[in-house]
mmCIF file of C-alpha atoms in Angstrom:
data_model
loop_
_atom_site.group_PDB
_atom_site.id
_atom_site.type_symbol
_atom_site.label_atom_id
_atom_site.label_comp_id
_atom_site.label_asym_id
_atom_site.label_seq_id
_atom_site.Cartn_x
_atom_site.Cartn_y
_atom_site.Cartn_z
ATOM 1 C CA UNK A 779 -0.012 0.018 -0.038
ATOM 2 C CA UNK A 780 1.291 3.439 -0.804
ATOM 3 C CA UNK A 781 0.203 7.083 -0.391
ATOM 4 C CA UNK A 782 0.819 9.707 -3.031
ATOM 5 C CA UNK A 783 -0.019 13.424 -2.988
ATOM 6 C CA UNK A 784 -0.567 14.885 -6.435
ATOM 7 C CA UNK A 785 1.088 18.202 -7.354
ATOM 8 C CA UNK A 786 -2.319 19.785 -7.323
ATOM 9 C CA UNK A 787 -2.980 18.542 -3.759
ATOM 10 C CA UNK A 788 0.404 19.845 -2.614
ATOM 11 C CA UNK A 789 -0.335 23.210 -4.320
ATOM 12 C CA UNK A 790 -3.658 23.236 -2.418
ATOM 13 C CA UNK A 791 -1.738 22.790 0.867
ATOM 14 C CA UNK A 792 0.667 25.602 -0.092
ATOM 15 C CA UNK A 793 -2.280 27.925 -0.838
ATOM 16 C CA UNK A 794 -3.998 27.010 2.414
ATOM 17 C CA UNK A 795 -0.828 27.676 4.367
ATOM 18 C CA UNK A 796 -0.230 31.018 2.646
ATOM 19 C CA UNK A 797 -3.787 32.202 3.272
ATOM 20 C CA UNK A 798 -3.743 31.376 6.989
ATOM 21 C CA UNK A 799 -0.127 32.422 7.615
ATOM 22 C CA UNK A 800 -0.795 35.999 6.554
ATOM 23 C CA UNK A 801 -2.417 36.579 9.985
ATOM 24 C CA UNK A 802 -1.623 33.458 12.001
ATOM 25 C CA UNK A 803 1.631 31.670 11.010
ATOM 26 C CA UNK A 804 1.536 29.170 13.897
ATOM 27 C CA UNK A 805 -2.081 28.271 13.182
ATOM 28 C CA UNK A 806 -1.125 27.745 9.512
ATOM 29 C CA UNK A 807 1.515 25.232 10.600
ATOM 30 C CA UNK A 808 -0.998 23.376 12.822
ATOM 31 C CA UNK A 809 -3.612 23.210 10.013
ATOM 32 C CA UNK A 810 -1.107 21.800 7.496
ATOM 33 C CA UNK A 811 0.225 19.267 10.008
ATOM 34 C CA UNK A 812 -3.372 18.186 10.777
ATOM 35 C CA UNK A 813 -4.156 17.764 7.063
ATOM 36 C CA UNK A 814 -0.932 15.831 6.416
ATOM 37 C CA UNK A 815 -1.701 13.579 9.386
ATOM 38 C CA UNK A 816 -5.239 13.004 8.233
ATOM 39 C CA UNK A 817 -3.992 12.110 4.762
ATOM 40 C CA UNK A 818 -1.427 9.712 6.199
ATOM 41 C CA UNK A 819 -4.191 8.041 8.147
ATOM 42 C CA UNK A 820 -5.731 6.889 4.852
ATOM 43 C CA UNK A 821 -2.985 4.251 4.691
ATOM 44 C CA UNK A 822 -4.535 2.533 7.691
ATOM 45 C CA UNK A 823 -8.162 3.153 6.827
ATOM 46 C CA UNK A 824 -8.417 3.972 3.083
ATOM 47 C CA UNK A 825 -12.208 3.671 2.913
ATOM 48 C CA UNK A 826 -12.997 5.983 5.860
ATOM 49 C CA UNK A 827 -14.102 8.815 3.582
ATOM 50 C CA UNK A 828 -17.518 9.037 1.963
ATOM 51 C CA UNK A 829 -17.999 8.284 -1.768
ATOM 52 C CA UNK A 830 -16.981 11.402 -3.653
ATOM 53 C CA UNK A 831 -18.953 13.622 -5.957
ATOM 54 C CA UNK A 832 -16.616 12.678 -8.828
ATOM 55 C CA UNK A 833 -16.603 9.161 -10.196
ATOM 56 C CA UNK A 834 -14.216 6.762 -8.342
ATOM 57 C CA UNK A 835 -13.195 9.285 -5.706
ATOM 58 C CA UNK A 836 -13.725 9.517 -2.014
ATOM 59 C CA UNK A 837 -13.879 12.564 0.271
ATOM 60 C CA UNK A 838 -12.687 12.855 3.830
ATOM 61 C CA UNK A 839 -13.785 15.837 5.886
ATOM 62 C CA UNK A 840 -11.097 17.163 8.260
ATOM 63 C CA UNK A 841 -12.418 17.208 11.823
ATOM 64 C CA UNK A 842 -12.694 20.721 13.252
ATOM 65 C CA UNK A 843 -11.326 22.215 10.011
ATOM 66 C CA UNK A 844 -13.238 23.491 6.931
ATOM 67 C CA UNK A 845 -11.315 21.297 4.494
ATOM 68 C CA UNK A 846 -12.038 18.132 2.541
ATOM 69 C CA UNK A 847 -9.415 15.704 1.262
ATOM 70 C CA UNK A 848 -10.410 14.314 -2.170
ATOM 71 C CA UNK A 849 -8.702 11.033 -2.935
ATOM 72 C CA UNK A 850 -8.803 7.980 -5.178
ATOM 73 C CA UNK A 851 -8.118 4.311 -4.437
ATOM 74 C CA UNK A 852 -6.485 1.895 -6.820
ATOM 75 C CA UNK A 853 -5.376 -1.714 -6.454
ATOM 76 C CA UNK A 854 -1.689 -2.151 -5.588
ATOM 77 C CA UNK A 855 0.402 -4.125 -8.029
ATOM 78 C CA UNK A 856 2.619 -5.336 -5.188
ATOM 79 C CA UNK A 857 0.115 -6.723 -2.706
ATOM 80 C CA UNK A 858 -3.562 -7.146 -2.049
ATOM 81 C CA UNK A 859 -3.806 -3.697 -0.392
ATOM 82 C CA UNK A 860 -4.999 -0.447 -1.972
ATOM 83 C CA UNK A 861 -2.925 2.490 -3.095
ATOM 84 C CA UNK A 862 -4.203 5.969 -2.085
ATOM 85 C CA UNK A 863 -3.760 9.066 -4.271
ATOM 86 C CA UNK A 864 -4.718 12.388 -2.737
ATOM 87 C CA UNK A 865 -6.064 14.511 -5.564
ATOM 88 C CA UNK A 866 -7.117 17.774 -3.907
ATOM 89 C CA UNK A 867 -7.559 19.515 -0.558
ATOM 90 C CA UNK A 868 -10.536 21.801 -0.937
ATOM 91 C CA UNK A 869 -12.288 24.243 1.377
ATOM 92 C CA UNK A 870 -15.694 22.912 2.337
ATOM 93 C CA UNK A 871 -17.383 26.114 1.032
ATOM 94 C CA UNK A 872 -15.637 25.779 -2.340
ATOM 95 C CA UNK A 873 -17.782 24.666 -5.264
ATOM 96 C CA UNK A 874 -16.532 21.124 -5.765
ATOM 97 C CA UNK A 875 -16.296 19.910 -8.349
ATOM 98 C CA UNK A 876 -16.170 23.196 -10.285
ATOM 99 C CA UNK A 877 -18.443 21.724 -12.933
ATOM 100 C CA UNK A 878 -20.544 18.655 -12.793
ATOM 101 C CA UNK A 879 -20.037 16.618 -15.992
ATOM 102 C CA UNK A 880 -23.198 15.666 -17.875
ATOM 103 C CA UNK A 881 -24.609 12.294 -16.989
#
């Protein structure tokens, strides 16, 4: 089982940090550490998030934070476990997904 953060997800973390750090740098560090820890927990419990709004994704709400980790699961080629790819970290108030594809 492996965990991978996409460049987009890492850019989301950078943007979250920058926005919070303008006024509260220590709080920004705590938020990012909490999100990284939550993402890391997906290795132990990959299906803890709810089914996502995009096909074949899952969404995990961050406790006491207004953020949602959007991730995908895929079978591992090495073992019977599941690989986790974190696709985005979005604010709960953000329109997600930006556009809903036609059914």
